[in-house]
């Protein structure tokens, strides 16, 4: 079992600010880097909508989504602020989403002031591949447009048409959760809102789960 701080350092985590307001994507990786990092997960095709929620107010702060397609697993994080040096990014799409990368992406969004809501829905492989192609074609989102970028993508998929045209994280999450076959999971952690301090606190004994999906 690996210490989580050491693992995060190995991924080269760079955590900038909470949410998507004011965030600007950094330089793109090369297509060759993205292709080399591509990870194909053996689980069923699925889409997971992530929503970062303020623990004090209950308001949504950020939307992103994981796409597990037959060809590869990625995270679409429009105008996001969590980036890993060893997880290539092109146009807000993060490649090489191994179990460890998935775990640390989720963990980086959960802290004393925010929790991470994950809404999972299994989909046909063709739907997941369509979602992957859509996010790859969108390019980087403008600051504060994370929910609308995710909503626009989902609204173009069979079975998700009702999710188009949404601009706020909680409205998108509430609509998504009403769809059939959606499961809910919340991640809460007690990290400081100062992410440098939070990463240091990972030395408190938390470890990665080698078998986590």
CSV table of C-alpha atoms in Angstrom, one decimal, residues 13-19 22-26 79-83 108 111 193-196 199:
chain,number,residue,atom,x,y,z
A,13,UNK,CA,-0.4,16.9,-8.7
A,14,UNK,CA,-0.9,20.6,-9.2
A,15,UNK,CA,-4.0,22.0,-7.4
A,16,UNK,CA,-4.7,25.6,-8.0
A,17,UNK,CA,-8.1,26.9,-6.8
A,18,UNK,CA,-11.5,25.6,-5.8
A,19,UNK,CA,-14.1,25.3,-8.5
A,22,UNK,CA,-11.5,32.2,-12.9
A,23,UNK,CA,-9.6,29.0,-13.8
A,24,UNK,CA,-7.8,28.9,-17.1
A,25,UNK,CA,-6.5,25.6,-18.5
A,26,UNK,CA,-2.7,25.3,-18.8
A,79,UNK,CA,-12.2,25.1,-16.7
A,80,UNK,CA,-10.9,22.9,-13.9
A,81,UNK,CA,-8.1,23.6,-11.5
A,82,UNK,CA,-6.7,20.2,-10.6
A,83,UNK,CA,-4.0,19.0,-13.0
A,108,UNK,CA,-8.4,16.7,-4.6
A,111,UNK,CA,-11.9,19.0,1.8
A,193,UNK,CA,-8.9,24.3,2.3
A,194,UNK,CA,-5.2,25.2,1.9
A,195,UNK,CA,-4.4,22.5,-0.5
A,196,UNK,CA,-0.6,22.6,0.3
A,199,UNK,CA,-1.5,17.3,0.8
